CSV table of C-alpha atoms in Angstrom, one decimal:
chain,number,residue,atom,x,y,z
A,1,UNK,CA,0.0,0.0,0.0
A,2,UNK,CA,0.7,3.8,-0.7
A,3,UNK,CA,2.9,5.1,1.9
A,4,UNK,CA,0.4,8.7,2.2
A,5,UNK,CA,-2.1,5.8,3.4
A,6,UNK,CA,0.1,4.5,6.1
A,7,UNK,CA,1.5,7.4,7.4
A,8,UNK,CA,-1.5,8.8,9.2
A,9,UNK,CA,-2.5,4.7,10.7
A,10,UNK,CA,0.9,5.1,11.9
A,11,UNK,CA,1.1,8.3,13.4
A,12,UNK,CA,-2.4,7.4,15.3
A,13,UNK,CA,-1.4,4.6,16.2
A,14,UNK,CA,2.2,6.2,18.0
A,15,UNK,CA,-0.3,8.8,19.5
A,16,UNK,CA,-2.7,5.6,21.3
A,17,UNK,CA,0.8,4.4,22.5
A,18,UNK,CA,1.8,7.5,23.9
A,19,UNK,CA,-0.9,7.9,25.6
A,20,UNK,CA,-1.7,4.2,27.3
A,21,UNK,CA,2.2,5.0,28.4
A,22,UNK,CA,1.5,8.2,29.7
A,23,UNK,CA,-1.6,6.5,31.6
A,24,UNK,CA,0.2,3.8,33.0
A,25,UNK,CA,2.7,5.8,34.4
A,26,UNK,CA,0.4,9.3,35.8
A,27,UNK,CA,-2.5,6.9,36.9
A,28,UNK,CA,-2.3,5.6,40.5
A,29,UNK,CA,-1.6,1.5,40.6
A,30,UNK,CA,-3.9,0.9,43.0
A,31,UNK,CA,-7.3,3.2,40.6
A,32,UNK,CA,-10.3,0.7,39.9
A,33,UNK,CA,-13.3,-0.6,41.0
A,34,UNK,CA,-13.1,-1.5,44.8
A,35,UNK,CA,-16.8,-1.7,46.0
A,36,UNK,CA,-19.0,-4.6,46.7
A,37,UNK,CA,-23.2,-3.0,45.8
A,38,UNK,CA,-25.6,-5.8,46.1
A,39,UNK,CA,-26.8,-4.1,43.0
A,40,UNK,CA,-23.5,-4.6,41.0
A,41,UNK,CA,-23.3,-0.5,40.2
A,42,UNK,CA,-19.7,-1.2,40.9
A,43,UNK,CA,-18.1,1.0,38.2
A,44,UNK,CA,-20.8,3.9,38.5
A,45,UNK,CA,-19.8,4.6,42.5
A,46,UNK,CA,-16.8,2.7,43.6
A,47,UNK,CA,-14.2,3.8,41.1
A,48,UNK,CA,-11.5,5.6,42.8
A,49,UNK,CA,-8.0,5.4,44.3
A,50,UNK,CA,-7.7,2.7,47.1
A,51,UNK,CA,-5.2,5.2,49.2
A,52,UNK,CA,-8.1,7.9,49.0
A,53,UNK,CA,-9.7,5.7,52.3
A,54,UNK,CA,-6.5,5.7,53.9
A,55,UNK,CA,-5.9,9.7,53.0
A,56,UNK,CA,-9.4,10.3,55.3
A,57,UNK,CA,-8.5,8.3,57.9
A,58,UNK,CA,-5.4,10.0,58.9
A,59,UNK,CA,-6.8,12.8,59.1
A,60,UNK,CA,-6.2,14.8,62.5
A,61,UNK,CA,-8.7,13.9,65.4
A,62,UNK,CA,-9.3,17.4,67.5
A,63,UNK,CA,-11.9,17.5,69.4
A,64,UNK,CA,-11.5,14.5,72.1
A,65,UNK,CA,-14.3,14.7,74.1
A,66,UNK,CA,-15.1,15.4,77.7
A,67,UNK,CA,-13.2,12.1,79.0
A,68,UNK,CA,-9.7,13.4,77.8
A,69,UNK,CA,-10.3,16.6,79.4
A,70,UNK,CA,-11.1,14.4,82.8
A,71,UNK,CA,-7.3,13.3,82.7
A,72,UNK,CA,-6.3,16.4,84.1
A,73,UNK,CA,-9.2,18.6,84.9
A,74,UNK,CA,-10.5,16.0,86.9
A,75,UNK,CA,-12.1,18.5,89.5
A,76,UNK,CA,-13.9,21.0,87.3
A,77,UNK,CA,-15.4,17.9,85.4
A,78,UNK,CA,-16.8,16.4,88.2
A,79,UNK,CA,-18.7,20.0,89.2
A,80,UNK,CA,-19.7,20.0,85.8
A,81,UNK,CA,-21.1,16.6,85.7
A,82,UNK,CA,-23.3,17.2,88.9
A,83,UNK,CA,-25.2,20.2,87.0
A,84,UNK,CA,-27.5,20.7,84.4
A,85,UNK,CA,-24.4,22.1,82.1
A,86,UNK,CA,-23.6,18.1,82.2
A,87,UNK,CA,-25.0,17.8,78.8
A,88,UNK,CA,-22.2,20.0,77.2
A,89,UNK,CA,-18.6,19.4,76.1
A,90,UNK,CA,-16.0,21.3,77.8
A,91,UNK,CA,-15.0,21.8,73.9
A,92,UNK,CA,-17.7,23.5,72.9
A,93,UNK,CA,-16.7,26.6,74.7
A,94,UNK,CA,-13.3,26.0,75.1
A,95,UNK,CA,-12.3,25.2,71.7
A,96,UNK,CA,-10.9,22.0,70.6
A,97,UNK,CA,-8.2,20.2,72.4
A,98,UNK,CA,-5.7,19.1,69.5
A,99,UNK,CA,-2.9,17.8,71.4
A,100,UNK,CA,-3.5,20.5,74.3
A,101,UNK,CA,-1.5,21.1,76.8
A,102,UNK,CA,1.7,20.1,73.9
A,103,UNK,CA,-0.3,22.5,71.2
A,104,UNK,CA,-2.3,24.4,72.1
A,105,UNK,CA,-0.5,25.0,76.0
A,106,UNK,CA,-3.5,27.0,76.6
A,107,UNK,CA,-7.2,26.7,75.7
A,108,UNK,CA,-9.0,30.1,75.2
A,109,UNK,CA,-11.6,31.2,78.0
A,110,UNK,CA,-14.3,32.5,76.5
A,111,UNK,CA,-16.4,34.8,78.6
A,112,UNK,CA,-18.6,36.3,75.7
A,113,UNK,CA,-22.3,36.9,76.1
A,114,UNK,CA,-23.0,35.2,72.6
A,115,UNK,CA,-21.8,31.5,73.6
A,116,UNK,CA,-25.1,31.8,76.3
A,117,UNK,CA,-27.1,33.2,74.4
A,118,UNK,CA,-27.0,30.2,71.8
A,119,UNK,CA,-29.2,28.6,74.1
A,120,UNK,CA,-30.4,30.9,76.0
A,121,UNK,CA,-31.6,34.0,74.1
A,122,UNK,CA,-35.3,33.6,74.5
A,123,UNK,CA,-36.8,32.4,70.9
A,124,UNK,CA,-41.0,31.8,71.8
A,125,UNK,CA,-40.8,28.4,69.7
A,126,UNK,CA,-43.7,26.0,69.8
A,127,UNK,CA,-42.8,22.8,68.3
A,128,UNK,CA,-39.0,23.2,69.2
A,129,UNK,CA,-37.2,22.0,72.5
A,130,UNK,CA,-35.9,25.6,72.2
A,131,UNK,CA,-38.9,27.1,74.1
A,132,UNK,CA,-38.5,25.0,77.2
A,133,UNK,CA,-35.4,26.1,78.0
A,134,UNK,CA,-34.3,29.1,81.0
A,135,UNK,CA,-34.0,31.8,78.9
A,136,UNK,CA,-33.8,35.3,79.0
A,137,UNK,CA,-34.3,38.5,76.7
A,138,UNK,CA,-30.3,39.4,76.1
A,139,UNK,CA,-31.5,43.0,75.7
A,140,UNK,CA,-33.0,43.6,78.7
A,141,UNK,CA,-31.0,41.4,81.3
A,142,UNK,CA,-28.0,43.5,82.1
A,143,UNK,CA,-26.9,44.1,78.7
A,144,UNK,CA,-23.0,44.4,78.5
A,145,UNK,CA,-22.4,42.5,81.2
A,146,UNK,CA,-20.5,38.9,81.4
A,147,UNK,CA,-22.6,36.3,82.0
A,148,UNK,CA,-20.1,34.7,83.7
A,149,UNK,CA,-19.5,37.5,86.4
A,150,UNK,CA,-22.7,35.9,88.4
A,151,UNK,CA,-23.3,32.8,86.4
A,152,UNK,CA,-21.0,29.5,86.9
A,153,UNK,CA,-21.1,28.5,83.4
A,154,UNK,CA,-19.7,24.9,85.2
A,155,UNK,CA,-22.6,24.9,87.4
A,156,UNK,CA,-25.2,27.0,86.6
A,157,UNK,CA,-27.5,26.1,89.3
A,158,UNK,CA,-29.3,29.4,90.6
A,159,UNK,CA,-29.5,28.1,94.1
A,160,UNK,CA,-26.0,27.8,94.3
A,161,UNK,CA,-24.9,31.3,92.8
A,162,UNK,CA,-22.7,33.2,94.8
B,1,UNK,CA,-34.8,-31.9,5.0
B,2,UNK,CA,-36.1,-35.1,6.0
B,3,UNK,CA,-37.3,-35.7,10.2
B,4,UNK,CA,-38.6,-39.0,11.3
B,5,UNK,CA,-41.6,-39.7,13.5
B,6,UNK,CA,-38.7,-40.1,17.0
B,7,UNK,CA,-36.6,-37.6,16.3
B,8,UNK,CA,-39.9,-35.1,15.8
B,9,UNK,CA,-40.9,-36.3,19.0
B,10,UNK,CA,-37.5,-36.3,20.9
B,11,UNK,CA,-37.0,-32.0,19.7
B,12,UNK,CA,-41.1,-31.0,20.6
B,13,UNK,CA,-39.4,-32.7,24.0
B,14,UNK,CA,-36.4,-30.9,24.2
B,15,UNK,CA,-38.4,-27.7,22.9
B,16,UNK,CA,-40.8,-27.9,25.6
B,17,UNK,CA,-38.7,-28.2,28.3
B,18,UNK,CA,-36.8,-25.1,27.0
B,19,UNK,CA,-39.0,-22.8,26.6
B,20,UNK,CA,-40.3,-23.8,30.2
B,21,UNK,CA,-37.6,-22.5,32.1
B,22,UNK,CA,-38.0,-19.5,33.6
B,23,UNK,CA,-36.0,-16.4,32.0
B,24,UNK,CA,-34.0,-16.0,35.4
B,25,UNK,CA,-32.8,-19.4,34.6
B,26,UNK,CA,-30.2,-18.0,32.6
B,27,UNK,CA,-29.5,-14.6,34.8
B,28,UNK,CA,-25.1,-15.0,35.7
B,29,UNK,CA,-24.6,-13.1,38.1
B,30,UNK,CA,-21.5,-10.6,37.9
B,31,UNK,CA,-18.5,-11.2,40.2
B,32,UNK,CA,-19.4,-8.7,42.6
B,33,UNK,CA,-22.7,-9.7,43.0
B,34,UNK,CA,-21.5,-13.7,43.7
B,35,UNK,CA,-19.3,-12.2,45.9
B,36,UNK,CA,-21.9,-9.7,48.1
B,37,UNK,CA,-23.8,-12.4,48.1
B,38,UNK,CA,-21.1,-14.4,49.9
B,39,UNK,CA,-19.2,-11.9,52.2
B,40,UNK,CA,-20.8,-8.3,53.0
B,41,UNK,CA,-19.2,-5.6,54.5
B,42,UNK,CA,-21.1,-5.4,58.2
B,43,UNK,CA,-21.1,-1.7,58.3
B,44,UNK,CA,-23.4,0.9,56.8
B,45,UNK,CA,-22.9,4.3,58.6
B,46,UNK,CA,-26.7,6.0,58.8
B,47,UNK,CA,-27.9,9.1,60.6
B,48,UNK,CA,-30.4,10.2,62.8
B,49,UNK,CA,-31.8,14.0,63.0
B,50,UNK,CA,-34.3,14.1,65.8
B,51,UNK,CA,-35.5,18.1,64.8
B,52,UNK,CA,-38.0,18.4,67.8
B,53,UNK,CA,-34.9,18.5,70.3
B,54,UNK,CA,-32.8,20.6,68.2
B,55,UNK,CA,-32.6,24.4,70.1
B,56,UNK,CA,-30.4,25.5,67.3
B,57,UNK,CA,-27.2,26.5,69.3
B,58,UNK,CA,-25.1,25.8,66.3
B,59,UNK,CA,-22.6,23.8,67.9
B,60,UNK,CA,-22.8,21.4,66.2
B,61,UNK,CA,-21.5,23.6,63.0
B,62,UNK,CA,-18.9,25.5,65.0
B,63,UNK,CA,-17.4,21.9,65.9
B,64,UNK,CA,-17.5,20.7,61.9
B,65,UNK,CA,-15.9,23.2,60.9
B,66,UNK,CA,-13.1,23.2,63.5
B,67,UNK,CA,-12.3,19.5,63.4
B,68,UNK,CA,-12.7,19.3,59.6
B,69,UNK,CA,-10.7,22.7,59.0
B,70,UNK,CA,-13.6,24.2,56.9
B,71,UNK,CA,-12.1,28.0,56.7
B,72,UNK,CA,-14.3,29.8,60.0
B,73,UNK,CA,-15.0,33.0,58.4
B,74,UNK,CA,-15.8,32.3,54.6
B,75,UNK,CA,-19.5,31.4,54.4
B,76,UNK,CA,-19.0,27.3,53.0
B,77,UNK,CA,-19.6,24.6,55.4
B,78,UNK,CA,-20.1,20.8,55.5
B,79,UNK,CA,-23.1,21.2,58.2
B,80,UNK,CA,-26.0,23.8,58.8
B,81,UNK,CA,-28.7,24.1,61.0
B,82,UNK,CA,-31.9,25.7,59.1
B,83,UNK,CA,-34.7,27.5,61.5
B,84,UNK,CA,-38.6,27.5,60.0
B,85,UNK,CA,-41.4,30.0,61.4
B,86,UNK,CA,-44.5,29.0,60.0
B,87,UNK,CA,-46.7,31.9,60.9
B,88,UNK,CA,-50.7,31.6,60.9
B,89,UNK,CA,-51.5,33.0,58.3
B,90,UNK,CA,-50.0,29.9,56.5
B,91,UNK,CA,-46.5,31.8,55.3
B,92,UNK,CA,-43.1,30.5,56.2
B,93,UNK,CA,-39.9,31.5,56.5
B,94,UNK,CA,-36.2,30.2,56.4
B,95,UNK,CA,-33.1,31.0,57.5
B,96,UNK,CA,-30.0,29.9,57.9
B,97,UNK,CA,-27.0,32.8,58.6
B,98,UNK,CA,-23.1,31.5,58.7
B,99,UNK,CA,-25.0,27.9,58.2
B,100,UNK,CA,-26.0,28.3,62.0
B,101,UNK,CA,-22.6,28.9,62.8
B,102,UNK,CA,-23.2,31.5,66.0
B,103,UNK,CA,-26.6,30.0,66.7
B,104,UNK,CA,-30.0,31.8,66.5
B,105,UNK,CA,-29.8,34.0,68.9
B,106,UNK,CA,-32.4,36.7,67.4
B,107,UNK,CA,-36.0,36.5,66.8
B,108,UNK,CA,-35.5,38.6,63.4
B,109,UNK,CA,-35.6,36.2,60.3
B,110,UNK,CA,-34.2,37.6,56.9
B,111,UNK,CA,-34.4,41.5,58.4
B,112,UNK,CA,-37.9,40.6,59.4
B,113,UNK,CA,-39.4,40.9,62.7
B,114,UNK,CA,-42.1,38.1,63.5
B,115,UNK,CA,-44.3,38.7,66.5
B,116,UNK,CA,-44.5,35.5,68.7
B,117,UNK,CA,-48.2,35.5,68.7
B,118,UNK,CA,-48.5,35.5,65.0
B,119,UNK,CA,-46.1,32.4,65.1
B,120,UNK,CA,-48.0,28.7,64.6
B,121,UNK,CA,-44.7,26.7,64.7
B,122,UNK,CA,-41.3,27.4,64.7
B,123,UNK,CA,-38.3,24.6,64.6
B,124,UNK,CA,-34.5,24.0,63.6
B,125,UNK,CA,-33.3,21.5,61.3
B,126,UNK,CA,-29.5,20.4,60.9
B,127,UNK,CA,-28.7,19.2,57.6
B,128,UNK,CA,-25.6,17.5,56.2
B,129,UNK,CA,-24.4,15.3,53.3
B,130,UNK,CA,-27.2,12.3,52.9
B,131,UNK,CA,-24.0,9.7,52.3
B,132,UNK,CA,-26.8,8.3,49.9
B,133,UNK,CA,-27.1,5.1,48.6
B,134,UNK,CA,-27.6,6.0,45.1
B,135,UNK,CA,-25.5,9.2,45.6
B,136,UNK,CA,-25.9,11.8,42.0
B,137,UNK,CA,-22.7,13.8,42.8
B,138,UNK,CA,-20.9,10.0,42.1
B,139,UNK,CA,-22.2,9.3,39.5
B,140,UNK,CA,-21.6,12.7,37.4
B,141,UNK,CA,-17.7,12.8,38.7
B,142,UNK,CA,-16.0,12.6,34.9
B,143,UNK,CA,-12.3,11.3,36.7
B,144,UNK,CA,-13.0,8.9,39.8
B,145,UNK,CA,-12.3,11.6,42.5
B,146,UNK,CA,-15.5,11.2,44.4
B,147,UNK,CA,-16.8,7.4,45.6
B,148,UNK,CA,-18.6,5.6,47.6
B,149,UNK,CA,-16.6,3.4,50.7
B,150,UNK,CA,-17.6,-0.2,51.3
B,151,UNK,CA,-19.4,1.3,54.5
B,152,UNK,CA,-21.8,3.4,52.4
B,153,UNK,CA,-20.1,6.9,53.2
B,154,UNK,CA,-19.0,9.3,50.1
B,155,UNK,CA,-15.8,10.4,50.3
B,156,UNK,CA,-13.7,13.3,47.7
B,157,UNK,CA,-9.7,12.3,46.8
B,158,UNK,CA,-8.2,15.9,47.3
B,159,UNK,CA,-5.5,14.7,45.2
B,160,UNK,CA,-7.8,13.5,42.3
B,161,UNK,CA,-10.2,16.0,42.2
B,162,UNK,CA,-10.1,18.5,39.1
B,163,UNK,CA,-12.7,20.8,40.8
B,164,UNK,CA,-15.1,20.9,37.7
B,165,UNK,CA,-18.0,21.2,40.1
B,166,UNK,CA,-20.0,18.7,38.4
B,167,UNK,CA,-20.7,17.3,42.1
B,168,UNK,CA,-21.9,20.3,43.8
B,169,UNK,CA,-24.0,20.9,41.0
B,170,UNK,CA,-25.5,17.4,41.0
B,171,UNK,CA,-26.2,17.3,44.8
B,172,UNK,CA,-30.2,18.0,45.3
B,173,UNK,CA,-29.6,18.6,48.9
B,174,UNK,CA,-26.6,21.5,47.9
B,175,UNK,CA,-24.7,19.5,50.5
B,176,UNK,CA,-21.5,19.9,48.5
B,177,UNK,CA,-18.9,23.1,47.9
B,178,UNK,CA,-15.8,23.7,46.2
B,179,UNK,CA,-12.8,23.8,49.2
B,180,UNK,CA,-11.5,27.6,49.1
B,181,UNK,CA,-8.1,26.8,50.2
B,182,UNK,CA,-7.4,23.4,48.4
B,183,UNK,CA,-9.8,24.1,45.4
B,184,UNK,CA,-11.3,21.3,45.5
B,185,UNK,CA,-15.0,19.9,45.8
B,186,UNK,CA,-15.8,19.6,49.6
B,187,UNK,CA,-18.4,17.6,51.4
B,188,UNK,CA,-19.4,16.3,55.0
B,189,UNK,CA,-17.5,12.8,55.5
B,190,UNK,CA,-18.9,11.5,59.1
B,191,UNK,CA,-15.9,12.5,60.0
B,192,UNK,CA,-14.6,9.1,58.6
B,193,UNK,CA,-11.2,9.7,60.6
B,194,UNK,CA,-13.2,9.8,63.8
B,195,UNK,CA,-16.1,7.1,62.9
B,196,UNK,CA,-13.3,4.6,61.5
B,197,UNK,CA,-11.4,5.0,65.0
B,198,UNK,CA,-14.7,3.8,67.0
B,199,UNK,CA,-15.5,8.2,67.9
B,200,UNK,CA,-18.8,9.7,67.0
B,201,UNK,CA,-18.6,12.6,64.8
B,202,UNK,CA,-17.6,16.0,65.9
B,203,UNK,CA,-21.3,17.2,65.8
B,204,UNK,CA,-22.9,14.5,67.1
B,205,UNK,CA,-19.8,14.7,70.1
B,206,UNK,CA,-20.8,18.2,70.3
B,207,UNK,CA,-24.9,18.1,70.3
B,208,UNK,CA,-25.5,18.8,73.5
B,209,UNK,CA,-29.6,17.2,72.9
B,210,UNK,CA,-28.9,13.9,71.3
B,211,UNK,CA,-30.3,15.5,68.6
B,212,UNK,CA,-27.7,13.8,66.2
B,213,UNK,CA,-27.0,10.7,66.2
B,214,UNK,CA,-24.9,8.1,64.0
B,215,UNK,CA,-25.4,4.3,63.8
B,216,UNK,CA,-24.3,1.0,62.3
B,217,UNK,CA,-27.8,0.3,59.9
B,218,UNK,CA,-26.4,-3.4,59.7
B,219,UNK,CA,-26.6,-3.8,63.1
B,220,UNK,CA,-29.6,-4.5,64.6
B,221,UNK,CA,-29.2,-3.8,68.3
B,222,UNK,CA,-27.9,-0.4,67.1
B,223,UNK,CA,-30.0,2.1,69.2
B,224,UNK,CA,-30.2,3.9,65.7
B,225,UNK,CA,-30.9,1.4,63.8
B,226,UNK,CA,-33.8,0.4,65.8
B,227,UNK,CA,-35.4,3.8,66.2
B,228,UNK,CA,-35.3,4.2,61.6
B,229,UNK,CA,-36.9,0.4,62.1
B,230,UNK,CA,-39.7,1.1,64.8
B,231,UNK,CA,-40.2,4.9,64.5
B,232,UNK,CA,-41.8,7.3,62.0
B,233,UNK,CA,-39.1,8.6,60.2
B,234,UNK,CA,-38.7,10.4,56.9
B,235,UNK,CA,-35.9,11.3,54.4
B,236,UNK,CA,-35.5,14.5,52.6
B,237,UNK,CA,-36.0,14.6,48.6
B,238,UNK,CA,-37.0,10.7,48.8
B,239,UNK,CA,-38.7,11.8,44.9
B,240,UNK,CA,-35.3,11.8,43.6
B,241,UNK,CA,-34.2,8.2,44.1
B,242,UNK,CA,-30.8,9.0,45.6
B,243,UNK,CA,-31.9,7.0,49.1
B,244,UNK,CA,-30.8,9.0,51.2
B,245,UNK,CA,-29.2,7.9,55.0
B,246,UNK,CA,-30.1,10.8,57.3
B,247,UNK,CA,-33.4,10.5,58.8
B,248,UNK,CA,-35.2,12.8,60.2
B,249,UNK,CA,-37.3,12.3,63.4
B,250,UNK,CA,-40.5,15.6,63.2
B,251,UNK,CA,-39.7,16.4,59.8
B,252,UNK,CA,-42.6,19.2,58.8
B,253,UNK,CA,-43.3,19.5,54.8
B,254,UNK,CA,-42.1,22.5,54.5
B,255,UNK,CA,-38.5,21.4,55.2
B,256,UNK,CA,-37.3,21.0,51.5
């Protein structure tokens, strides 16, 4: 055959080459189908790179929950626990632990008005667990004032404010 | 073509018995199929929304985004708490500011000020990714960078991911966003690292109500699994066939 005929087979075929090579060397050995659907829709939504599972699970735990703060803070958890303010985690308003004391050394104290008031800024909400909670209207209850200056945000218990 | 008298008989035989077996007869099952059918992977991550004992404190979305480094101050993130006032005149509105992020600490709604006694009912609902069983935002990735883990959840390979968007587009429940800082699409993972290590999530850790809660669905003495089995619950967009795993315990109709 004329050699203008197989010139251009030629030339696409070098081009498929190329790029299977290219492929094989940019694509990930361990890309393909990894799932197990009852339904068989293997291809359609478990096609990915195996390491991509291993990639999410190293990902850095930070907040560690109220029993890692009771390693150390054994006392203030324990007058936590015996009030209403049980139901919270000292990270909520402290921020999250990390690796604390390494990093951070310190957790922030925050003593703003707004971290109440996300509970308890009085919303009238039927329907909601919202309404049945203590609340109070933040612009009429000595506005710029702490709510930690008379409130143990620990122990809330109005009986036992100071 | 000549056909004696037995070998007539022997094919109207043959025949018959063919065309009595049922189509399914011949159904091969693909490898995966034989092999789900053999060995099953005994965890399927669900979740469970109880709305009537959410208060709408948001800290569930303050604790997302600080164990899942979603930037604090730009207005993306993988959870949000939605509040509804349903007035009684039959109007309702929505909001959502920051996702929830402060909490709802102000009667106004969208600039608007709602008097209580107009209101009929009033609620919060979190929201998050669906991790659905049919999940859309799969299914339209064009390069393998989002999928589905043998435990049902829907993860994003940061180092795959083009960030064509397709996904967030795809989403009904607009669950997904493109990262700002690794530009990348972005989505709520269960907190995977913290699920796969026997932790609950960050917001369920942080939900001070038990209004979130996360469960094994393939086990039954799950306490979540048995409330989806025994309760009345309901999934959002059901009409779209995704099959969704959040449910939602109080879900009104006119939480879209």
């Amino acid at each position: 055959m004329k050699n203008h005929v197989l010139r251009p087979l030629w030339a696409s075929l070098a081009i498929v080459a190329l790029v299977l090579l290219v492929r094989s060397v940019v694509v990930p050995k361990d890309f393909g189908i990894h799932g197990n659907r009852p339904d068989g829709k293997n291809f359609t939504f478990t096609f990915h790179r195996l390491g991509a599972i291993d990639d999410w699970k190293k990902f850095k735990v930070k907040y560690r929950g109220k029993q890692y703060c009771e390693e150390c803070h054994e006392e203030k958890v324990a007058e936590n626990m015996s009030s209403k303010h049980r139901i919270i985690q000292c990270e909520n308003c402290h921020g999250p632990a990390i690796d604390h004391p390494d990093n951070p050394e310190t957790l922030a104290i925050d003593r703003s008005r707004d971290l109440c008031l996300r509970c308890h800024a009085d919303l009238p909400y039927p329907g909601s667990h919202r309404g049945d909670l203590p609340a109070i209207d933040p612009e009429e209850h000595n506005p710029g004032e702490a709510c930690a200056d008379c409130h143990n945000p620990h122990n809330p218990n109005l009986e036992d404010m100071e | 073509m000549s056909c004696s008298r037995r070998d007539f008989l022997r094919r109207s035989i043959k025949g018959g018995i063919a065309a009595s077996l049922p189509l399914s007869a011949f159904k091969f099952l693909s490898p995966a199929q034989a092999k789900s059918l053999v060995r099953e992977s005994g965890l399927r991550w669900v979740f469970l929304v109880d709305t009537t004992k959410c208060v709408g404190c948001g800290l569930c979305v303050k604790a997302c985004k600080l164990e899942n480094e979603v930037p604090y101050d730009v207005p993306v993130t993988r959870t949000w708490v939605e509040r509804y006032v349903v007035t009684k005149d039959g109007k309702f509105h929505a909001d959502s500011p920051m996702g929830g992020r402060d909490g709802f600490t102000e009667q106004k709604i969208d600039e608007q000020e709602i008097p209580p006694e107009e209101i009929a009912k009033a609620f919060f609902v979190p929201k998050l990714c669906n991790q659905c069983e049919n999940p859309a935002c799969v299914q339209v990735c064009p390069v393998g960078a989002t999928f589905q883990t043998p435990e049902g959840v829907v993860l994003v390979d940061r180092t795959w991911c083009i960030g064509c968007a397709y996904c967030i587009m795809a989403c009904p429940y607009g669950a997904r966003f493109f990262h700002p800082v690794y530009r990348v699409a972005e989505k709520c993972t269960f907190c995977y690292h913290r699920i796969s290590k026997g932790m609950k999530t960050a917001c369920v850790q942080a939900c001070p109500f038990g209004a979130r809660q996360i469960g094994n669905f393939k086990d039954e003495n799950d306490p979540v699994t048995k409330t989806i089995l025994t309760q009345r619950v309901a999934v959002l967009k059901d009409e779209y066939g995704t099959k969704p795993q959040v449910y939602y315990i109080g879900l009104d109709s006119n939480v879209r």
